[in-house]
Amino acid sequence: MHRAVMSTDSLPLLVTWLATWHMPYHASRHLWPHRHNAAILHTPPARFLGPALVYMGCGVLRPLLGLLPVPCGVHLTWSVTLVATSACSLLLEASFLATVTATNLLVRLATWREGHTKAMARCRRFLHRPLQAALLAACAPLVAALLGLGLTLCDSNPSTPTVCDRASDIVVPFGLVLGLALLSSLLLRSHPTTDYYGLRKSLTAKTYVVVTAVTLVLMLHVAADVAAVVLDPRYRVADVVATLLPTYLYYAHVTTHVKLVRCLPRRRSSSSARSQSESLAMFRAFLDTHDGWLAFQSYSYLELRLEELLAWQLCRNFEQAKTHSLFAAQQVYAHCLAPHGALGTATAAAWRAAYDRRLHKVAPLEVAPDAFAPFAHALLHVMYTQVFPRYLLHPFGKSWKWFAVRYVVKGGKRKKKRKVSVETKKHLAAHLLTRSITEESSLQITMVEQIEDSLVSVVSS
């Protein structure tokens, strides 16, 4: 009879624990999608995936802390893990906010003033990895102080589960409220920029929703502690409500940040250098067109990857200019290759040392026109391998398909000696698109000489 009563009392908490198991299934759908989803978000998923999985683990384990007789140290470990993960996720949110602000500034790069330059310098300084590591290290003393407070409460009466829960309730809300206040201040003090494509508006609305919802959950958590004193403690109302906090934080990171993108095929990395050069040449010709440039620029903005495209454009402008002075080359270096430049990228960090020795020494006033050609080729390769595959899956990618058809047909017209029907050309172009431009293949473009041979073989058959 006593066991039946205990099982009946623990039924709400057991149901809550069973309800948390929808989170692993939900995460598996986002990590390993079984079918393609064209709705691609504008956020890189890798940085938010780790905190989301930790929140999932905290949400699944929290009901077990109330069902099983565990020591007080386990409760404190759960609380410290939640606070540390919240600090990391809030820093990632602030980094994402700085990235959005920097991207909005890059859209108006041609009309910059002194205020825009200072705002971009602040964004680049905040996105510097050592500074973010220092901010995380600054949160460690706070977590240690809260942990010491919880251990003091546990040492006073370690056998009472209420004291352990009280210690967890002290550690978690204080850390979360402090992190949310930091995120709100970063949002309100950010530099106002033009809202292209409604990206900043959606980010601001999402941030305010997260702050409001987490605050309400914390208030509900405190109300549950008060209700636990009034109601029968056997029903564990506080444990049920405490599970809502990591569950909501999980959904705030997974549903809004993780996107459904299939992995790139391995055949692409092992393709020959000749086929890669042909594909890059076609991609470069696509960017030289007005429609292709606008479409790829729009998608790069949604992906928050405008730096490579604008840096490549500056290198191309320097190459096509009438004069190639050392001062103009140093300006390109200051924008694209400097440590805190407006167009700083990982590719720029790899090429910075080589160009630093070349441009900041006693050199002639004239620089070779192709001085930035290796750096521009590296930027083009990065855009082609990292941004271009997802661009094909977006509605903006239709412009590439139309360009590919015209590119193939014009190439056949330019060197073909025999007449071929229009239907044959369209059929061959569609065949090349489905086999060479989709993600299942390696996105390799066939040479014009191979296109001629294919056209002749199709006609002869």
Short mmCIF file of C-alpha atoms in Angstrom, two decimals:
data_model
loop_
_atom_site.label_atom_id
_atom_site.label_comp_id
_atom_site.label_asym_id
_atom_site.label_seq_id
_atom_site.Cartn_x
_atom_site.Cartn_y
_atom_site.Cartn_z
CA MET A 1 0.00 0.00 0.00
CA HIS A 2 2.87 2.36 0.83
CA ARG A 3 4.52 1.68 -2.54
CA ALA A 4 1.24 2.41 -4.35
CA VAL A 5 0.91 5.72 -2.54
CA MET A 6 4.50 6.65 -3.37
CA SER A 7 3.99 5.80 -7.03
CA THR A 8 0.79 7.87 -7.09
CA ASP A 9 2.57 10.82 -5.48
CA SER A 10 5.44 10.62 -7.96
CA LEU A 11 3.12 10.30 -10.98
CA PRO A 12 3.26 14.03 -11.99
CA LEU A 13 7.04 14.00 -11.90
CA LEU A 14 7.19 10.70 -13.79
CA VAL A 15 4.89 12.07 -16.51
CA THR A 16 7.10 15.16 -16.73
CA TRP A 17 10.17 12.97 -17.19
CA LEU A 18 8.48 10.98 -19.96
CA ALA A 19 7.44 14.23 -21.65
CA THR A 20 11.06 15.39 -21.87
CA TRP A 21 11.97 12.54 -24.21
CA HIS A 22 10.53 14.38 -27.18
CA MET A 23 13.66 16.58 -27.18
CA PRO A 24 16.12 13.89 -28.41
CA TYR A 25 13.71 13.01 -31.23
CA HIS A 26 13.34 16.68 -32.09
CA ALA A 27 17.13 17.13 -32.16
CA SER A 28 17.60 14.07 -34.37
CA ARG A 29 15.22 15.54 -36.95
CA HIS A 30 17.35 18.67 -37.13
CA LEU A 31 20.71 16.90 -37.16
CA TRP A 32 19.88 14.04 -39.53
CA PRO A 33 16.98 15.12 -41.74
CA HIS A 34 15.44 12.41 -43.87
CA ARG A 35 14.19 14.78 -46.52
CA HIS A 36 15.25 18.13 -47.86
CA ASN A 37 13.80 21.32 -46.44
CA ALA A 38 14.33 24.42 -48.58
CA ALA A 39 13.58 26.82 -45.71
CA ILE A 40 17.16 27.70 -44.80
CA LEU A 41 17.68 30.04 -41.88
CA HIS A 42 20.31 32.73 -41.80
CA THR A 43 22.20 31.43 -38.76
CA PRO A 44 25.17 29.07 -38.57
CA PRO A 45 24.03 26.07 -36.48
CA ALA A 46 27.34 24.76 -35.16
CA ARG A 47 27.89 27.28 -32.40
CA PHE A 48 24.40 26.86 -30.91
CA LEU A 49 24.27 23.08 -31.15
CA GLY A 50 26.43 22.36 -28.10
CA PRO A 51 24.43 24.48 -25.61
CA ALA A 52 21.19 23.10 -27.00
CA LEU A 53 22.27 19.50 -26.37
CA VAL A 54 23.41 20.38 -22.83
CA TYR A 55 20.02 21.97 -22.17
CA MET A 56 18.40 18.78 -23.46
CA GLY A 57 20.44 16.70 -21.02
CA CYS A 58 19.55 19.00 -18.11
CA GLY A 59 15.87 18.83 -19.01
CA VAL A 60 15.87 15.03 -19.14
CA LEU A 61 17.84 14.60 -15.90
CA ARG A 62 15.97 17.17 -13.80
CA PRO A 63 12.89 15.00 -13.02
CA LEU A 64 15.18 12.12 -12.07
CA LEU A 65 16.74 14.26 -9.34
CA GLY A 66 13.35 14.36 -7.64
CA LEU A 67 12.47 10.71 -8.25
CA LEU A 68 15.75 9.14 -7.14
CA PRO A 69 17.53 9.59 -3.78
CA VAL A 70 20.64 11.42 -5.01
CA PRO A 71 23.06 13.42 -2.85
CA CYS A 72 23.03 17.18 -2.69
CA GLY A 73 26.19 17.45 -4.80
CA VAL A 74 24.32 16.11 -7.83
CA HIS A 75 21.76 18.90 -7.53
CA LEU A 76 24.54 21.47 -7.37
CA THR A 77 26.29 19.90 -10.37
CA TRP A 78 23.09 20.19 -12.37
CA SER A 79 22.69 23.84 -11.37
CA VAL A 80 26.29 24.79 -12.13
CA THR A 81 26.11 23.03 -15.51
CA LEU A 82 22.96 24.95 -16.39
CA VAL A 83 24.49 28.27 -15.34
CA ALA A 84 27.76 27.65 -17.21
CA THR A 85 25.89 26.61 -20.35
CA SER A 86 23.68 29.68 -20.07
CA ALA A 87 26.77 31.90 -19.89
CA CYS A 88 28.18 30.27 -23.04
CA SER A 89 24.89 30.52 -24.91
CA LEU A 90 24.40 34.15 -23.93
CA LEU A 91 27.89 34.95 -25.18
CA LEU A 92 27.05 33.20 -28.45
CA GLU A 93 23.86 35.23 -28.73
CA ALA A 94 25.84 38.43 -28.19
CA SER A 95 28.37 37.31 -30.83
CA PHE A 96 25.55 36.61 -33.24
CA LEU A 97 24.14 40.06 -32.54
CA ALA A 98 27.55 41.62 -33.27
CA THR A 99 27.78 39.61 -36.49
CA VAL A 100 24.36 40.84 -37.62
CA THR A 101 25.33 44.43 -36.82
CA ALA A 102 28.59 44.07 -38.75
CA THR A 103 26.79 42.56 -41.73
CA ASN A 104 24.26 45.39 -41.78
CA LEU A 105 27.15 47.85 -41.77
CA LEU A 106 28.89 46.04 -44.63
CA VAL A 107 25.82 46.42 -46.83
CA ARG A 108 26.40 50.19 -46.76
CA LEU A 109 30.19 50.01 -47.08
CA ALA A 110 30.28 52.58 -49.90
CA THR A 111 28.58 55.29 -47.80
CA TRP A 112 30.46 54.84 -44.53
CA ARG A 113 31.19 57.70 -42.18
CA GLU A 114 33.29 57.96 -39.05
CA GLY A 115 30.54 56.52 -36.84
CA HIS A 116 30.19 53.44 -39.03
CA THR A 117 33.94 52.83 -38.89
CA LYS A 118 33.97 53.00 -35.10
CA ALA A 119 30.94 50.69 -34.86
CA MET A 120 32.62 48.14 -37.13
CA ALA A 121 35.81 48.34 -35.04
CA ARG A 122 33.78 47.58 -31.90
CA CYS A 123 32.09 44.61 -33.57
CA ARG A 124 35.39 43.16 -34.80
CA ARG A 125 36.98 43.67 -31.41
CA PHE A 126 34.10 41.86 -29.68
CA LEU A 127 34.20 38.99 -32.19
CA HIS A 128 37.90 38.45 -31.45
CA ARG A 129 38.30 34.98 -29.89
CA PRO A 130 40.66 35.98 -27.02
CA LEU A 131 38.19 38.61 -25.83
CA GLN A 132 35.33 36.10 -25.77
CA ALA A 133 37.50 33.63 -23.86
CA ALA A 134 38.27 36.37 -21.34
CA LEU A 135 34.55 37.09 -20.90
CA LEU A 136 33.88 33.42 -20.23
CA ALA A 137 36.73 33.34 -17.73
CA ALA A 138 35.21 36.37 -15.97
CA CYS A 139 32.01 34.35 -15.38
CA ALA A 140 33.94 31.60 -13.58
CA PRO A 141 34.36 33.49 -10.25
CA LEU A 142 30.62 34.21 -10.16
CA VAL A 143 29.77 30.55 -10.71
CA ALA A 144 32.31 29.57 -8.04
CA ALA A 145 30.80 32.04 -5.55
CA LEU A 146 27.29 30.74 -6.19
CA LEU A 147 28.55 27.17 -5.89
CA GLY A 148 30.14 28.00 -2.53
CA LEU A 149 26.84 29.46 -1.34
CA GLY A 150 25.03 26.30 -2.37
CA LEU A 151 27.59 24.07 -0.66
CA THR A 152 27.18 26.08 2.53
CA LEU A 153 23.44 25.46 2.49
CA CYS A 154 23.98 21.78 1.77
CA ASP A 155 26.49 21.41 4.60
CA SER A 156 24.02 22.92 7.04
CA ASN A 157 21.53 20.08 6.51
CA PRO A 158 22.63 17.68 3.74
CA SER A 159 20.02 15.04 4.48
CA THR A 160 17.05 17.24 3.62
CA PRO A 161 16.17 17.32 -0.11
CA THR A 162 14.46 20.68 0.34
CA VAL A 163 17.78 22.33 1.22
CA CYS A 164 19.37 20.88 -1.92
CA ASP A 165 16.51 22.17 -4.04
CA ARG A 166 16.76 25.53 -2.28
CA ALA A 167 20.48 25.67 -3.16
CA SER A 168 19.71 24.88 -6.81
CA ASP A 169 17.02 27.54 -6.84
CA ILE A 170 19.55 30.11 -5.60
CA VAL A 171 22.28 29.23 -8.10
CA VAL A 172 20.21 28.99 -11.29
CA PRO A 173 18.06 32.18 -11.23
CA PHE A 174 20.90 34.48 -10.19
CA GLY A 175 23.15 33.34 -13.01
CA LEU A 176 20.41 33.46 -15.64
CA VAL A 177 19.14 36.89 -14.65
CA LEU A 178 22.69 38.27 -14.78
CA GLY A 179 23.25 36.81 -18.24
CA LEU A 180 19.93 38.09 -19.55
CA ALA A 181 20.70 41.58 -18.26
CA LEU A 182 24.03 41.45 -20.12
CA LEU A 183 22.34 40.36 -23.35
CA SER A 184 19.67 43.07 -23.08
CA SER A 185 22.32 45.76 -22.59
CA LEU A 186 24.21 44.53 -25.66
CA LEU A 187 21.03 44.63 -27.70
CA LEU A 188 19.97 48.10 -26.60
CA ARG A 189 23.43 49.65 -27.04
CA SER A 190 24.07 48.21 -30.48
CA HIS A 191 24.60 50.60 -33.36
CA PRO A 192 21.35 51.36 -35.25
CA THR A 193 21.57 50.26 -38.87
CA THR A 194 19.25 49.83 -41.82
CA ASP A 195 17.12 46.70 -41.54
CA TYR A 196 17.65 44.83 -44.81
CA TYR A 197 15.35 41.83 -45.40
CA GLY A 198 13.88 42.25 -41.89
CA LEU A 199 16.79 40.34 -40.33
CA ARG A 200 17.45 42.74 -37.47
CA LYS A 201 13.74 43.08 -36.72
CA SER A 202 13.32 39.32 -36.37
CA LEU A 203 16.46 39.07 -34.22
CA THR A 204 15.28 41.86 -31.90
CA ALA A 205 11.83 40.29 -31.55
CA LYS A 206 13.35 36.88 -30.84
CA THR A 207 15.69 38.29 -28.18
CA TYR A 208 12.91 40.13 -26.39
CA VAL A 209 10.75 36.99 -26.49
CA VAL A 210 13.58 34.94 -24.97
CA VAL A 211 14.19 37.49 -22.21
CA THR A 212 10.47 37.79 -21.39
CA ALA A 213 9.78 34.06 -21.46
CA VAL A 214 12.77 33.12 -19.30
CA THR A 215 11.83 35.83 -16.80
CA LEU A 216 8.29 34.42 -16.62
CA VAL A 217 9.66 30.91 -16.12
CA LEU A 218 11.84 32.15 -13.26
CA MET A 219 8.84 33.87 -11.66
CA LEU A 220 6.86 30.66 -12.06
CA HIS A 221 9.75 28.81 -10.47
CA VAL A 222 9.65 31.09 -7.42
CA ALA A 223 5.86 30.74 -7.26
CA ALA A 224 6.26 26.97 -7.31
CA ASP A 225 8.58 27.19 -4.29
CA VAL A 226 5.91 29.16 -2.45
CA ALA A 227 3.22 26.70 -3.54
CA ALA A 228 5.35 23.79 -2.38
CA VAL A 229 5.19 25.18 1.14
CA VAL A 230 1.39 25.46 1.00
CA LEU A 231 0.64 22.26 -0.94
CA ASP A 232 1.62 18.73 -0.11
CA PRO A 233 5.39 18.39 -0.78
CA ARG A 234 4.91 14.82 -1.94
CA TYR A 235 3.64 16.02 -5.33
CA ARG A 236 6.97 17.83 -6.01
CA VAL A 237 5.51 20.85 -7.78
CA ALA A 238 8.87 22.65 -7.67
CA ASP A 239 10.60 19.79 -9.52
CA VAL A 240 7.95 19.79 -12.23
CA VAL A 241 8.28 23.54 -12.79
CA ALA A 242 12.10 23.40 -12.65
CA THR A 243 12.04 21.12 -15.69
CA LEU A 244 10.41 23.85 -17.78
CA LEU A 245 13.48 26.11 -17.64
CA PRO A 246 16.03 23.93 -19.52
CA THR A 247 13.26 22.72 -21.83
CA TYR A 248 12.46 26.26 -22.90
CA LEU A 249 16.14 27.16 -23.27
CA TYR A 250 16.56 24.10 -25.47
CA TYR A 251 13.77 25.18 -27.80
CA ALA A 252 15.08 28.76 -27.86
CA HIS A 253 18.36 27.46 -29.31
CA VAL A 254 17.39 24.48 -31.45
CA THR A 255 14.21 25.61 -33.17
CA THR A 256 15.52 29.05 -34.08
CA HIS A 257 19.16 28.34 -34.87
CA VAL A 258 19.66 24.81 -36.18
CA LYS A 259 18.88 24.53 -39.88
CA LEU A 260 18.33 21.52 -42.11
CA VAL A 261 21.30 21.30 -44.45
CA ARG A 262 22.69 18.07 -45.80
CA CYS A 263 26.40 17.37 -45.63
CA LEU A 264 28.53 18.01 -48.68
CA PRO A 265 29.54 14.92 -50.67
CA ARG A 266 33.03 13.59 -50.22
CA ARG A 267 33.52 13.32 -53.97
CA ARG A 268 33.76 17.07 -54.18
CA SER A 269 36.91 17.31 -52.05
CA SER A 270 38.59 14.55 -54.06
CA SER A 271 37.84 16.00 -57.50
CA SER A 272 40.73 16.84 -59.78
CA ALA A 273 42.38 20.24 -59.79
CA ARG A 274 41.42 20.71 -63.45
CA SER A 275 37.70 20.22 -62.83
CA GLN A 276 37.83 22.50 -59.78
CA SER A 277 39.48 25.26 -61.80
CA GLU A 278 36.77 24.92 -64.47
CA SER A 279 34.04 25.13 -61.83
CA LEU A 280 35.66 28.18 -60.22
CA ALA A 281 35.93 29.83 -63.63
CA MET A 282 32.21 29.36 -64.21
CA PHE A 283 31.41 30.61 -60.71
CA ARG A 284 33.60 33.66 -61.32
CA ALA A 285 31.79 34.34 -64.59
CA PHE A 286 28.50 34.09 -62.70
CA LEU A 287 29.64 36.72 -60.19
CA ASP A 288 30.71 39.00 -63.05
CA THR A 289 27.09 39.24 -64.21
CA HIS A 290 24.84 41.87 -62.64
CA ASP A 291 21.97 39.51 -61.76
CA GLY A 292 24.31 36.85 -60.40
CA TRP A 293 26.14 39.36 -58.23
CA LEU A 294 22.92 40.74 -56.73
CA ALA A 295 21.44 37.29 -56.07
CA PHE A 296 24.59 35.91 -54.45
CA GLN A 297 25.07 39.12 -52.45
CA SER A 298 21.51 38.87 -51.13
CA TYR A 299 22.01 35.27 -50.05
CA SER A 300 25.43 36.03 -48.54
CA TYR A 301 23.71 38.67 -46.43
CA LEU A 302 21.18 36.12 -45.17
CA GLU A 303 24.06 33.76 -44.37
CA LEU A 304 25.98 36.59 -42.66
CA ARG A 305 28.93 35.91 -44.99
CA LEU A 306 29.34 39.21 -46.84
CA GLU A 307 32.99 39.62 -45.86
CA GLU A 308 34.40 37.19 -48.43
CA LEU A 309 32.32 38.58 -51.28
CA LEU A 310 33.14 42.23 -50.59
CA ALA A 311 36.82 41.46 -50.06
CA TRP A 312 36.90 39.60 -53.37
CA GLN A 313 35.27 42.61 -55.04
CA LEU A 314 37.91 44.98 -53.63
CA CYS A 315 40.68 42.74 -54.93
CA ARG A 316 39.04 42.64 -58.34
CA ASN A 317 38.64 46.42 -58.40
CA PHE A 318 42.32 46.84 -57.58
CA GLU A 319 43.27 44.46 -60.40
CA GLN A 320 41.05 46.21 -62.96
CA ALA A 321 42.06 49.75 -61.96
CA LYS A 322 44.18 51.89 -64.28
CA THR A 323 46.85 52.60 -61.65
CA HIS A 324 48.15 50.22 -59.00
CA SER A 325 49.83 52.40 -56.42
CA LEU A 326 51.29 51.21 -53.14
CA PHE A 327 48.83 53.42 -51.26
CA ALA A 328 45.84 51.72 -52.94
CA ALA A 329 47.30 48.31 -52.11
CA GLN A 330 47.74 49.32 -48.48
CA GLN A 331 44.10 50.45 -48.39
CA VAL A 332 43.00 47.03 -49.63
CA TYR A 333 45.19 45.48 -46.93
CA ALA A 334 43.65 47.71 -44.25
CA HIS A 335 40.11 46.71 -45.25
CA CYS A 336 40.59 43.01 -46.00
CA LEU A 337 43.71 41.70 -44.27
CA ALA A 338 44.26 43.83 -41.17
CA PRO A 339 43.58 42.13 -37.79
CA HIS A 340 40.59 44.39 -37.02
CA GLY A 341 39.71 45.29 -40.60
CA ALA A 342 36.14 45.74 -41.76
CA LEU A 343 36.31 42.60 -43.95
CA GLY A 344 38.22 40.30 -41.64
CA THR A 345 37.87 36.57 -42.40
CA ALA A 346 39.65 33.33 -41.61
CA THR A 347 41.14 33.41 -45.12
CA ALA A 348 42.56 36.86 -44.40
CA ALA A 349 44.24 35.55 -41.25
CA ALA A 350 45.98 32.86 -43.30
CA TRP A 351 47.31 35.36 -45.88
CA ARG A 352 48.02 38.26 -43.50
CA ALA A 353 51.67 37.46 -42.81
CA ALA A 354 52.60 37.14 -46.49
CA TYR A 355 51.03 40.46 -47.50
CA ASP A 356 52.31 42.19 -44.39
CA ARG A 357 55.91 41.50 -45.43
CA ARG A 358 55.16 42.48 -49.02
CA LEU A 359 53.32 45.78 -48.52
CA HIS A 360 54.83 47.21 -45.33
CA LYS A 361 58.44 47.35 -46.42
CA VAL A 362 60.46 49.67 -48.64
CA ALA A 363 58.82 48.96 -51.97
CA PRO A 364 58.30 50.82 -55.26
CA LEU A 365 55.34 53.13 -55.57
CA GLU A 366 53.76 50.84 -58.16
CA VAL A 367 52.50 47.35 -57.28
CA ALA A 368 51.80 44.53 -59.70
CA PRO A 369 48.16 44.40 -60.88
CA ASP A 370 47.83 40.76 -59.78
CA ALA A 371 49.28 41.37 -56.32
CA PHE A 372 46.05 40.25 -54.62
CA ALA A 373 45.26 37.49 -57.13
CA PRO A 374 46.22 34.59 -54.80
CA PHE A 375 44.16 36.05 -51.97
CA ALA A 376 41.19 36.65 -54.30
CA HIS A 377 41.42 33.06 -55.58
CA ALA A 378 41.39 31.77 -51.99
CA LEU A 379 38.31 33.87 -51.22
CA LEU A 380 36.58 32.59 -54.35
CA HIS A 381 37.36 29.00 -53.37
CA VAL A 382 35.97 29.54 -49.85
CA MET A 383 32.74 31.03 -51.20
CA TYR A 384 32.38 28.20 -53.71
CA THR A 385 32.94 25.42 -51.17
CA GLN A 386 31.14 26.86 -48.12
CA VAL A 387 28.42 29.30 -49.25
CA PHE A 388 27.61 28.26 -52.81
CA PRO A 389 26.18 24.75 -52.03
CA ARG A 390 23.58 26.24 -49.66
CA TYR A 391 22.92 29.03 -52.13
CA LEU A 392 21.76 26.45 -54.68
CA LEU A 393 19.14 25.19 -52.22
CA HIS A 394 17.71 28.66 -51.64
CA PRO A 395 15.16 30.37 -53.95
CA PHE A 396 17.93 32.84 -54.85
CA GLY A 397 19.73 29.90 -56.45
CA LYS A 398 17.38 29.94 -59.44
CA SER A 399 19.50 32.70 -60.95
CA TRP A 400 22.44 30.28 -61.08
CA LYS A 401 20.40 27.66 -62.91
CA TRP A 402 19.36 30.14 -65.60
CA PHE A 403 22.95 31.34 -65.92
CA ALA A 404 24.22 27.75 -66.24
CA VAL A 405 21.81 27.04 -69.10
CA ARG A 406 22.93 30.18 -70.97
CA TYR A 407 26.58 29.41 -70.23
CA VAL A 408 26.34 25.89 -71.65
CA VAL A 409 24.31 26.90 -74.73
CA LYS A 410 26.52 29.89 -75.57
CA GLY A 411 29.62 27.76 -75.16
CA GLY A 412 28.22 25.26 -77.66
CA LYS A 413 27.31 28.00 -80.14
CA ARG A 414 30.72 29.61 -79.94
CA LYS A 415 32.81 26.58 -81.05
CA LYS A 416 30.35 24.20 -82.66
CA LYS A 417 30.58 23.64 -86.40
CA ARG A 418 27.52 21.46 -86.84
CA LYS A 419 23.93 22.60 -86.35
CA VAL A 420 22.12 21.12 -83.39
CA SER A 421 18.45 21.56 -82.56
CA VAL A 422 17.37 23.78 -79.67
CA GLU A 423 15.61 20.86 -77.95
CA THR A 424 18.86 18.88 -77.95
CA LYS A 425 20.72 21.80 -76.36
CA LYS A 426 18.07 22.25 -73.67
CA HIS A 427 17.99 18.52 -72.96
CA LEU A 428 21.77 18.40 -72.60
CA ALA A 429 21.84 21.53 -70.43
CA ALA A 430 19.16 20.10 -68.12
CA HIS A 431 21.09 16.83 -67.98
CA LEU A 432 24.25 18.66 -66.98
CA LEU A 433 22.36 20.67 -64.37
CA THR A 434 20.83 17.62 -62.71
CA ARG A 435 24.11 15.71 -62.72
CA SER A 436 26.74 18.41 -62.23
CA ILE A 437 25.17 21.25 -60.29
CA THR A 438 23.11 19.48 -57.63
CA GLU A 439 24.59 18.60 -54.25
CA GLU A 440 24.53 14.85 -54.83
CA SER A 441 27.29 15.29 -57.42
CA SER A 442 30.46 17.29 -56.88
CA LEU A 443 29.17 20.48 -58.57
CA GLN A 444 31.71 20.13 -61.34
CA ILE A 445 31.20 21.86 -64.69
CA THR A 446 32.23 20.01 -67.86
CA MET A 447 34.65 21.69 -70.24
CA VAL A 448 33.41 23.24 -73.47
CA GLU A 449 35.29 20.62 -75.50
CA GLN A 450 33.47 17.85 -73.62
CA ILE A 451 30.16 19.60 -74.26
CA GLU A 452 30.88 19.55 -78.00
CA ASP A 453 31.63 15.84 -77.93
CA SER A 454 28.42 15.17 -76.00
CA LEU A 455 26.39 17.24 -78.47
CA VAL A 456 27.88 15.37 -81.42
CA SER A 457 27.25 11.98 -79.79
CA VAL A 458 23.63 12.89 -79.02
CA VAL A 459 23.00 14.06 -82.59
CA SER A 460 24.68 11.03 -84.16
CA SER A 461 22.65 8.65 -81.99
#
